[in-house]
Amino acid sequence: MAVKKSNKPKKSGNFIRLSLFWAIIVLLALALFAVLSPHEELKDAPISEVVKSANEGKVKNLRVEGTDVQVTLKGDDKPTQKTIIQSGVSLKDQGLDPKADVKVENVKPSDTGGILLTLATIIIPVVLIIAFFMFMMKQAQGQNNQAMGFGKSKAKLYGLDKEKVVFKDIAGNDSAKQDLEEVVDFLKHPKKYESLGAKIPKGTLLVGNPGTGKTMLARAVAGEADVPFFSISGSEFVEMFVGVGASRVRDLFSKAKKNAPAIIFIDEIDAVGRKRGSGMGGGHDEREQTLNQILVEMDGFETGTNVIVLAATNRADVLDPALLRPGRFDRRTNIMLPERRDRESILKVHFKNKPVDETVKIDKLAAKTAGSSGADLANIANEAAIVAARRNSKKISNADLTEAFEKVAIGPERKTKVMNDEEKELTAYHEAGHAIVGHVLPDSDPVHKVTIIPRGGTGGVTWFLPPEDKSYTSVYEFKDILARALGGRVAEKIVRGRDGITTGAGSDLRKATEIARDMIIEQGMGDGLRDQVFHGDTGGMVFDKLTQERPYSDDTAKQIDHEVEMLIKESSKRAEAVIETNRKLLDKLAEALIKDETLEEEAVAEILKSATLPAAAKLH
């Protein structure tokens, strides 16, 4: 009902503008018709000659209209000549014989053309002036409405579209879809739950990593529920003027209540829902006022509104506790990264309308893409189609799929970068060091591919892929990851000497340090600090630097630094023991890389099939 009311003024305005437009067109057409109406081409003749011809019986008809005379000769059906007589002078006065065999017609002059031309010259300018003033008034009214509507909600209304997204169009996320299907059922059959004393949940919070499909699931809810669906981003509430955000929240909920049952979807709610502080040191009062209004609207004195709020975020840890309590966001739906079976279903959806040949194995690609989100998988499918089109193929092959996957996962190949022989040899030994350590250590993932072709921002890549999805990582696995990350630097040191190391291991060392610090601070995996977590909350910005609030003392910080240092040293010694034990294989693998530049999993396994694990004493 509300939507229909809002459309009436718009239709009336359109009708007025359309009527004015056609009135101008009709007037212009009449004026042009009067001015440019076609006249037959008549030969000019002197009046004396016409009178002479009439007296001689050669003229059939004379049509007199004012001072114009049209002459029809005998044997003709239409006038062929024209002449002019003076005003107030008759043909008899010009010498026409009254007994002449000619028919004379006196016609009263028509003023239609002149009247239309006069009307056109008067009315058209007036109409144009009126139209100009109406346009200016409309513009001014629009600016006024915009100013008056500054506090109005910018939410977009969905759910009434012809093309709808429903749950069956979305692959994976079965548990999340089940939770949201209940939300849809609440709105469709509220009495079923009310009869049992159940209350409809006020809100559902969708939490998940970027690209996992939070917004897509919200669109599916809109398609399934068949009720008005108001969608808005959290950032659209906040303006530089105080009170605008709260006003927009009130307007949004007011619209939803008028259209109840309805759904409100707030994307990226962390933009306005962050934890409220004391207001000291640059607190954003406008954002907090907006949050306060959301809290009141979701669980204030007004009850039974039959409006459900959906919200999406990937930062649930920063949301205000008052927003997450029961009565506001009653439900929290975690949308996890897809597992292998879900990844296969998602890939099948994205390849549904793409031509693929018989070599494409979707299940194998699903196995490789552990840790990828739905958006990543969509990107891989799109890149595969682009690669196939680039080589003018009619179908996507498995080689296209592999190239697309590697491009998305580790970056595109930079074949234009030319390395000299020394850099090529150094890169080969560096990547061979990673590969040997990862291949030998028992808790490391297997080597998938080794290349010395620069990809992304790296000079070469040694790629490890887990054979199956993992939910947990042990201390043994972390230590093997650290050792293989340091394998490149250790290989450089063994081949070139202690002072021959280069900057090629910079990203490896940075990643290893991050993993070691995460083990100690976040996972409680230190030796002296076992089972203790030292998570620090982000403070604020001081002189463009991010400050960190440490919930531990300086002595503990020193101990954490010592634990990280010991982990790095231990991992470096383990990598060194593995490489020294398999020194000949290091040379063999490096030579193969220099020759072929890229080695797949099978080729690496063949070269390293005789690799051995060092004695236990060397690994500790």
XYZ file of C-alpha atoms in Angstrom:
620
model
C 0.000 0.000 0.000
C 2.779 2.414 0.923
C 4.539 1.809 -2.355
C 1.409 2.581 -4.368
C 0.802 5.866 -2.483
C 4.312 7.024 -3.151
C 3.828 6.479 -6.889
C 0.708 8.680 -7.334
C 2.397 12.107 -7.304
C 4.994 10.822 -9.687
C 2.357 9.612 -12.163
C 0.484 12.949 -11.943
C 3.661 14.912 -12.607
C 4.460 12.701 -15.564
C 0.953 13.241 -16.994
C 1.271 17.052 -16.773
C 4.678 17.048 -18.414
C 3.459 14.700 -21.156
C 0.346 16.826 -21.850
C 2.406 20.002 -22.071
C 4.841 18.344 -24.429
C 2.138 17.172 -26.838
C 0.377 20.573 -26.750
C 3.586 22.237 -27.904
C 4.022 19.635 -30.638
C 0.450 20.171 -31.940
C 0.845 23.970 -32.027
C 4.118 23.704 -33.870
C 2.559 21.296 -36.368
C -0.375 23.643 -37.045
C 1.943 26.594 -37.535
C 4.122 24.683 -39.923
C 1.048 23.456 -41.790
C -0.218 27.010 -42.203
C 3.113 28.363 -43.359
C 4.399 25.451 -45.364
C 1.157 23.920 -46.670
C 1.722 22.777 -50.247
C 0.314 24.930 -53.105
C 0.083 23.889 -56.719
C 2.530 25.522 -59.097
C 0.485 28.002 -61.309
C 1.898 30.016 -64.209
C 1.795 33.794 -63.749
C -0.053 35.652 -66.474
C -0.905 39.387 -66.976
C -4.509 40.318 -66.258
C -4.892 41.810 -69.736
C -3.878 38.530 -71.385
C -6.265 36.551 -69.157
C -9.178 38.881 -70.035
C -8.328 38.648 -73.734
C -8.276 34.829 -73.600
C -11.618 34.824 -71.764
C -13.236 37.109 -74.357
C -11.970 34.764 -77.085
C -13.608 31.759 -75.398
C -10.378 30.045 -74.378
C -11.030 30.218 -70.614
C -13.315 27.796 -68.832
C -13.372 29.213 -65.289
C -12.107 32.232 -63.350
C -11.901 31.853 -59.574
C -11.592 35.206 -57.800
C -10.449 35.194 -54.166
C -9.709 38.719 -53.028
C -7.030 40.033 -55.392
C -5.978 36.558 -56.538
C -7.458 35.041 -59.684
C -6.991 31.431 -60.694
C -7.528 30.603 -64.356
C -8.774 27.253 -65.706
C -8.435 26.948 -69.464
C -10.818 24.908 -71.589
C -9.723 21.300 -71.798
C -8.189 21.434 -68.250
C -9.716 20.186 -65.001
C -7.580 22.314 -62.679
C -6.318 25.890 -62.670
C -3.069 26.303 -64.631
C -2.595 30.083 -64.477
C -2.895 32.822 -61.912
C -3.056 36.568 -62.022
C -3.684 39.530 -59.760
C -6.236 42.341 -59.968
C -6.302 45.512 -57.991
C -8.363 45.655 -54.840
C -11.853 47.052 -55.470
C -11.586 46.497 -59.232
C -13.763 43.868 -60.932
C -12.984 41.757 -64.002
C -15.615 43.745 -65.912
C -13.644 46.884 -65.155
C -10.572 45.135 -66.583
C -12.389 44.598 -69.895
C -14.099 41.224 -69.475
C -17.096 40.915 -71.824
C -20.220 40.065 -69.812
C -21.351 37.869 -72.737
C -18.100 35.915 -72.794
C -18.440 32.149 -72.415
C -16.652 31.918 -69.041
C -17.727 31.060 -65.532
C -16.679 33.557 -62.869
C -16.579 32.466 -59.189
C -16.216 35.049 -56.455
C -14.928 33.374 -53.272
C -14.587 35.082 -49.900
C -10.884 35.088 -48.853
C -9.969 32.481 -46.147
C -8.159 33.789 -43.056
C -7.354 30.313 -41.595
C -3.678 30.384 -42.477
C -3.222 33.882 -41.151
C -5.089 33.107 -37.938
C -3.027 29.970 -37.316
C 0.175 31.853 -37.989
C -0.901 34.621 -35.626
C -1.866 32.138 -32.935
C 1.432 30.307 -33.348
C 3.496 33.461 -33.040
C 1.611 34.430 -29.861
C 0.951 31.103 -28.096
C 4.209 29.223 -28.720
C 6.456 31.798 -26.995
C 4.012 31.961 -24.075
C 3.973 28.159 -23.764
C 7.772 28.004 -23.913
C 8.084 30.641 -21.193
C 5.597 28.771 -18.978
C 7.464 25.486 -19.559
C 10.758 27.162 -18.661
C 9.346 28.540 -15.408
C 7.778 25.177 -14.532
C 11.153 23.487 -15.094
C 12.906 26.020 -12.872
C 10.286 25.610 -10.152
C 10.636 21.831 -10.327
C 14.410 22.113 -9.977
C 14.037 24.386 -6.981
C 11.470 22.028 -5.477
C 13.832 19.099 -6.048
C 16.634 20.899 -4.239
C 14.259 21.698 -1.400
C 13.089 18.098 -1.204
C 16.694 16.930 -1.147
C 17.461 19.281 1.719
C 14.297 18.269 3.573
C 15.026 14.580 2.864
C 18.561 14.694 4.238
C 17.484 12.638 7.223
C 15.484 10.166 5.156
C 16.666 6.608 4.797
C 18.525 5.671 1.601
C 17.502 2.025 1.841
C 16.645 0.265 -1.415
C 13.523 -1.855 -1.606
C 13.950 -5.387 -2.972
C 11.884 -8.543 -2.913
C 9.375 -7.481 -5.553
C 11.656 -8.091 -8.555
C 10.744 -10.562 -11.286
C 14.182 -12.194 -11.278
C 14.801 -13.444 -7.752
C 17.669 -15.303 -6.123
C 16.490 -18.243 -4.011
C 18.294 -20.727 -1.780
C 18.480 -23.412 -4.461
C 20.541 -21.010 -6.602
C 23.287 -20.943 -3.937
C 25.639 -23.897 -3.568
C 27.198 -24.807 -0.217
C 26.504 -23.121 3.153
C 23.785 -25.650 3.998
C 23.765 -24.878 7.740
C 23.545 -21.125 7.102
C 20.712 -21.651 4.619
C 18.851 -23.752 7.174
C 19.025 -20.945 9.746
C 17.818 -18.404 7.221
C 15.047 -20.672 5.971
C 13.628 -20.538 9.485
C 13.666 -16.740 9.305
C 11.669 -16.936 6.087
C 9.253 -19.376 7.693
C 8.782 -17.015 10.661
C 7.580 -14.316 8.297
C 5.391 -16.594 6.184
C 3.752 -18.512 9.030
C 3.991 -16.430 12.227
C 0.912 -18.040 13.819
C 2.557 -21.473 13.775
C 5.206 -20.206 16.172
C 2.992 -17.861 18.175
C 0.617 -20.745 18.952
C 3.489 -22.453 20.765
C 4.485 -19.289 22.617
C 7.586 -18.724 20.469
C 8.658 -15.196 19.638
C 9.947 -14.223 16.252
C 13.676 -13.387 16.466
C 14.407 -9.689 16.166
C 17.648 -10.054 14.256
C 20.088 -12.448 12.622
C 23.777 -11.605 12.306
C 25.645 -13.106 9.351
C 29.331 -13.486 10.214
C 31.972 -14.756 7.822
C 35.144 -14.032 5.923
C 34.995 -11.723 2.888
C 33.658 -13.498 -0.183
C 31.833 -16.295 1.648
C 28.398 -15.191 0.386
C 26.813 -13.168 3.194
C 25.171 -10.624 0.891
C 24.124 -13.340 -1.570
C 22.355 -15.243 1.207
C 20.567 -12.047 2.207
C 19.392 -11.655 -1.397
C 18.122 -15.241 -1.288
C 16.142 -14.431 1.856
C 14.542 -11.543 -0.042
C 13.638 -13.890 -2.885
C 12.269 -16.642 -0.660
C 10.320 -14.536 1.853
C 8.279 -12.671 -0.787
C 8.003 -9.687 1.570
C 9.405 -6.134 1.297
C 13.179 -6.241 1.782
C 14.987 -3.012 2.659
C 18.731 -3.105 2.005
C 21.223 -0.476 3.203
C 24.934 -0.273 4.008
C 26.101 0.676 7.487
C 28.186 3.523 6.085
C 25.080 5.180 4.576
C 23.807 6.090 8.049
C 26.776 8.195 9.054
C 27.152 11.770 7.828
C 29.177 14.746 8.995
C 26.053 16.307 10.549
C 25.091 15.106 14.010
C 21.715 13.399 14.219
C 21.364 12.506 10.531
C 22.255 8.831 11.093
C 19.730 8.439 13.902
C 17.085 10.147 11.778
C 17.746 7.746 8.908
C 17.476 4.775 11.259
C 14.080 6.001 12.475
C 12.884 6.552 8.921
C 14.103 3.094 7.824
C 12.322 1.269 10.628
C 9.216 3.392 10.100
C 9.043 2.327 6.446
C 9.611 -1.312 7.386
C 6.831 -1.231 10.016
C 4.366 0.245 7.523
C 5.179 -2.604 5.120
C 5.300 -5.342 7.786
C 5.979 -8.196 7.626
C 9.313 -6.991 6.264
C 13.073 -7.545 6.421
C 15.794 -4.949 6.947
C 19.279 -5.875 5.755
C 22.234 -3.807 7.017
C 25.449 -4.688 5.196
C 28.800 -4.030 6.918
C 27.094 -3.171 10.192
C 30.489 -2.756 11.880
C 30.619 0.718 10.259
C 28.109 1.936 12.891
C 28.010 -0.942 15.383
C 31.509 -0.742 16.868
C 31.995 -0.832 20.625
C 31.166 2.450 22.297
C 33.935 4.099 24.262
C 34.078 6.794 26.881
C 34.001 9.532 24.221
C 37.492 10.671 25.130
C 40.220 11.011 22.532
C 38.222 11.478 19.351
C 35.114 9.342 19.867
C 32.667 9.589 16.949
C 29.487 10.914 18.599
C 27.468 10.741 15.387
C 28.262 7.037 14.939
C 27.365 6.309 18.555
C 24.060 8.201 18.253
C 23.243 6.102 15.199
C 24.076 2.903 17.094
C 21.926 4.002 20.040
C 18.978 4.550 17.716
C 19.438 1.082 16.168
C 19.456 -0.454 19.660
C 16.229 1.343 20.591
C 14.461 0.428 17.341
C 15.396 -3.244 17.629
C 14.367 -3.690 21.253
C 12.551 -0.657 22.617
C 9.124 -0.278 24.171
C 7.365 -1.036 20.880
C 6.758 -4.777 20.382
C 5.076 -7.022 17.837
C 6.280 -5.099 14.782
C 6.951 -8.282 12.731
C 10.142 -6.781 11.279
C 13.325 -8.896 11.191
C 16.758 -7.335 10.886
C 19.536 -9.112 8.987
C 23.064 -7.779 9.280
C 26.372 -8.862 7.764
C 29.922 -8.311 8.967
C 33.357 -9.902 8.872
C 34.380 -8.139 12.089
C 32.015 -9.468 14.728
C 34.731 -9.023 17.370
C 34.451 -5.218 17.191
C 30.660 -5.012 17.581
C 29.099 -3.505 20.687
C 27.902 -6.111 23.238
C 24.516 -4.392 23.489
C 23.960 -5.107 19.807
C 24.682 -8.836 20.207
C 22.540 -9.588 23.227
C 19.308 -11.641 22.979
C 16.393 -9.431 22.044
C 18.362 -7.690 19.346
C 20.488 -10.038 17.290
C 19.063 -13.250 18.706
C 20.802 -15.450 16.181
C 24.334 -15.546 14.884
C 24.870 -17.442 11.646
C 28.495 -18.254 10.949
C 29.241 -18.598 7.252
C 32.453 -20.565 7.022
C 34.834 -21.058 4.136
C 33.455 -23.869 1.958
C 34.670 -27.426 2.461
C 35.710 -29.671 -0.410
C 32.204 -30.935 -1.147
C 30.835 -27.382 -1.038
C 33.657 -26.082 -3.223
C 32.831 -28.701 -5.828
C 29.170 -27.658 -5.806
C 30.108 -23.981 -6.103
C 32.470 -24.666 -9.011
C 29.775 -26.671 -10.811
C 27.432 -23.679 -10.520
C 30.033 -21.306 -11.973
C 30.917 -23.699 -14.804
C 27.273 -24.520 -15.554
C 27.040 -22.142 -18.524
C 30.690 -22.403 -19.599
C 31.761 -24.881 -22.318
C 34.410 -27.288 -20.953
C 36.150 -30.230 -22.593
C 36.513 -33.761 -21.277
C 39.860 -33.053 -19.588
C 38.348 -30.729 -16.977
C 38.094 -32.328 -13.542
C 36.049 -30.150 -11.208
C 36.584 -32.502 -8.255
C 40.381 -32.223 -8.523
C 40.191 -28.443 -8.632
C 37.953 -28.523 -5.548
C 40.594 -30.584 -3.745
C 43.316 -28.054 -4.608
C 41.411 -24.963 -3.547
C 41.318 -25.529 0.215
C 40.832 -22.225 2.011
C 39.246 -20.500 -0.989
C 36.030 -18.539 -0.587
C 33.071 -18.619 -2.957
C 34.254 -15.350 -4.506
C 37.702 -16.871 -5.097
C 36.149 -19.853 -6.870
C 34.019 -17.571 -9.043
C 37.156 -15.641 -9.930
C 38.983 -18.860 -10.877
C 36.119 -19.901 -13.179
C 36.080 -16.486 -14.829
C 39.861 -16.427 -15.266
C 39.753 -19.890 -16.865
C 37.258 -18.625 -19.446
C 39.476 -15.591 -20.125
C 42.555 -17.802 -20.589
C 40.658 -20.052 -23.033
C 39.380 -17.042 -24.990
C 42.900 -15.603 -25.153
C 44.130 -18.693 -27.021
C 41.036 -18.648 -29.279
C 39.641 -21.913 -27.945
C 35.972 -22.842 -28.065
C 36.156 -24.815 -24.801
C 37.887 -24.517 -21.446
C 40.569 -27.151 -20.882
C 42.173 -28.462 -17.718
C 45.338 -26.505 -18.589
C 43.272 -23.296 -18.650
C 41.829 -24.220 -15.268
C 45.276 -24.839 -13.776
C 46.652 -21.570 -15.125
C 43.657 -19.647 -13.786
C 43.963 -21.284 -10.352
C 47.660 -20.480 -10.107
C 47.094 -16.934 -11.286
C 44.477 -16.319 -8.593
C 46.354 -18.170 -5.839
C 49.955 -17.006 -6.303
C 49.792 -14.287 -8.939
C 50.404 -14.107 -12.703
C 53.681 -15.152 -14.274
C 56.064 -12.295 -15.059
C 57.762 -13.857 -18.071
C 58.959 -10.476 -19.270
C 61.340 -10.205 -16.309
C 64.799 -11.341 -17.457
C 67.203 -12.812 -14.853
C 70.906 -13.254 -15.456
C 72.523 -16.655 -14.911
C 73.644 -15.844 -11.364
C 70.149 -14.725 -10.259
C 68.601 -17.754 -11.944
C 70.963 -20.128 -10.131
C 70.388 -18.387 -6.786
C 66.599 -18.565 -7.226
C 66.823 -22.253 -8.163
C 68.771 -23.133 -4.991
C 66.452 -20.982 -2.883
C 63.299 -22.718 -4.145
C 65.004 -26.128 -4.001
C 65.734 -25.478 -0.311
C 62.042 -24.858 0.385
C 61.056 -27.975 -1.563
C 63.510 -30.379 0.099
C 62.670 -29.293 3.657
C 58.934 -29.475 2.961
C 59.267 -32.850 1.223
C 61.344 -34.488 3.961
C 59.686 -33.253 7.168
C 56.836 -35.617 8.132
C 54.202 -33.043 9.174
C 54.594 -30.728 6.194
C 52.162 -30.512 3.287
C 53.398 -32.142 0.055
C 55.055 -30.081 -2.658
C 52.592 -29.173 -5.431
C 54.776 -27.143 -7.745
C 58.187 -25.437 -7.874
C 59.028 -22.663 -10.323
C 61.751 -20.059 -10.736
C 59.574 -17.968 -13.051
C 58.695 -14.757 -11.163
C 55.036 -14.691 -10.130
C 53.260 -11.789 -8.470
C 55.804 -10.032 -6.268
C 58.121 -13.030 -5.825
C 61.188 -14.196 -7.753
C 60.025 -17.832 -7.644
C 57.457 -20.009 -5.898
C 57.476 -23.319 -4.043
C 53.862 -24.256 -3.587
C 52.609 -26.636 -0.890
C 49.023 -27.878 -0.909
C 47.332 -29.864 1.885
C 45.977 -33.237 0.743
C 42.718 -32.590 2.590
C 40.897 -29.850 4.502
C 42.145 -29.208 8.036
C 40.320 -27.717 10.984
C 43.259 -27.662 13.385
C 47.043 -27.248 13.223
C 49.383 -28.925 15.712
C 52.671 -27.656 17.130
C 54.509 -30.227 14.981
C 52.834 -28.908 11.840
C 53.583 -25.288 12.774
C 57.269 -26.129 13.331
C 57.505 -27.906 9.976
C 55.885 -24.884 8.292
C 58.478 -22.626 9.951
C 61.344 -24.905 8.874
C 60.279 -25.050 5.220
C 59.711 -21.259 5.199
C 63.350 -20.845 6.306
C 64.615 -23.496 3.864
C 65.315 -20.934 1.139
C 67.533 -18.742 3.339
C 69.349 -21.814 4.739
C 70.004 -23.119 1.197
C 71.517 -19.764 0.225
C 73.789 -19.864 3.287
C 74.941 -23.432 2.587
C 75.661 -22.774 -1.107
C 77.065 -19.223 -0.946
C 78.380 -18.997 2.606
C 77.143 -17.080 5.642
C 77.729 -13.660 4.061
C 76.375 -14.715 0.655
C 72.709 -14.514 1.674
C 70.443 -12.086 -0.218
C 67.192 -10.193 0.188
C 65.307 -12.951 -1.645
C 64.180 -14.470 1.650
C 62.636 -11.247 2.992
C 59.000 -12.328 2.599
C 59.807 -15.823 3.948
C 61.364 -14.402 7.117
C 58.469 -12.009 7.626
C 55.944 -14.823 7.300
C 57.934 -17.111 9.623
C 58.137 -14.414 12.294
C 54.377 -13.790 12.068
C 53.638 -17.522 12.475
C 56.031 -17.864 15.430
C 54.553 -14.823 17.191
C 51.017 -16.093 16.577
C 51.984 -19.464 18.110
C 53.192 -17.755 21.288
C 50.685 -14.897 21.689
C 47.449 -16.274 20.222
C 47.741 -20.080 20.448
C 49.572 -20.592 23.774
C 52.214 -22.846 22.174
C 55.341 -21.413 23.825
C 57.644 -23.498 26.030
C 57.739 -21.136 29.011
C 54.365 -19.512 28.266
C 52.397 -22.659 27.425
C 48.581 -22.387 27.629
C 48.619 -18.599 27.977
C 47.213 -16.156 25.436
C 48.354 -12.529 25.235
C 45.930 -10.992 22.778
C 46.268 -7.206 22.500
C 43.423 -4.895 21.490
C 44.058 -2.239 18.895
C 44.167 1.179 20.512
C 44.073 4.089 18.073
C 46.091 6.197 15.700
C 48.858 8.411 17.086
C 50.972 10.322 14.559
C 49.737 7.973 11.778
C 50.871 4.888 13.707
C 48.637 2.163 15.084
C 48.929 1.843 18.835
C 48.468 -1.467 20.639
C 47.190 -1.906 24.178
C 49.266 -4.706 25.738
C 47.518 -6.708 28.470
C 50.884 -7.955 29.784
C 53.987 -6.556 31.419
C 57.363 -5.642 29.902
C 58.912 -8.758 31.432
C 56.307 -10.905 29.682
C 56.991 -9.044 26.443
C 60.687 -9.894 26.747
C 59.817 -13.518 27.369
C 57.538 -13.542 24.289
C 60.368 -12.108 22.184
C 62.719 -14.795 23.556
C 60.219 -17.564 22.757
C 59.820 -16.279 19.183
C 63.591 -16.100 18.771
C 64.032 -19.682 19.999
C 61.351 -20.972 17.643
C 63.016 -19.291 14.636
C 66.467 -20.623 15.617
C 65.152 -24.137 16.151
C 63.379 -24.091 12.777
C 66.493 -22.795 11.036
C 68.612 -25.624 12.539
C 66.052 -28.239 11.455
C 66.026 -26.870 7.895
C 69.837 -26.818 7.842
C 70.011 -30.452 9.043
C 67.596 -31.595 6.299
C 69.445 -29.762 3.501
C 72.937 -30.887 4.615
C 71.734 -34.489 4.805
C 70.344 -34.226 1.244
C 73.002 -31.898 -0.214
C 73.371 -33.810 -3.500
C 69.629 -33.760 -4.059
C 69.654 -29.997 -3.530
C 72.078 -29.632 -6.437
C 70.092 -32.068 -8.569
C 66.789 -30.256 -7.968
C 68.380 -26.841 -8.583
C 69.855 -28.051 -11.894
C 66.447 -29.348 -12.990
C 64.872 -26.000 -12.154
C 67.533 -24.089 -14.098
C 66.846 -26.338 -17.083
C 63.042 -26.583 -17.012
C 62.152 -23.507 -14.877
C 58.981 -25.235 -13.599
C 58.573 -28.675 -12.009
C 55.238 -30.254 -11.177
C 54.513 -32.450 -8.156
C 55.391 -35.727 -9.895
C 58.738 -34.439 -11.189
C 59.756 -33.125 -7.748
C 58.765 -36.388 -6.078
C 60.841 -38.360 -8.611
C 63.970 -36.271 -7.977
C 63.559 -36.387 -4.189
C 62.483 -40.027 -3.887
C 65.775 -40.948 -2.189
C 65.676 -38.017 0.278
C 66.159 -39.063 3.913
C 65.254 -37.579 7.264
C 68.256 -36.567 9.398
C 68.974 -38.267 12.689
C 66.748 -37.155 15.537
C 69.721 -35.546 17.285
C 70.246 -33.187 14.351
C 66.586 -32.055 14.350
C 66.692 -30.747 17.929
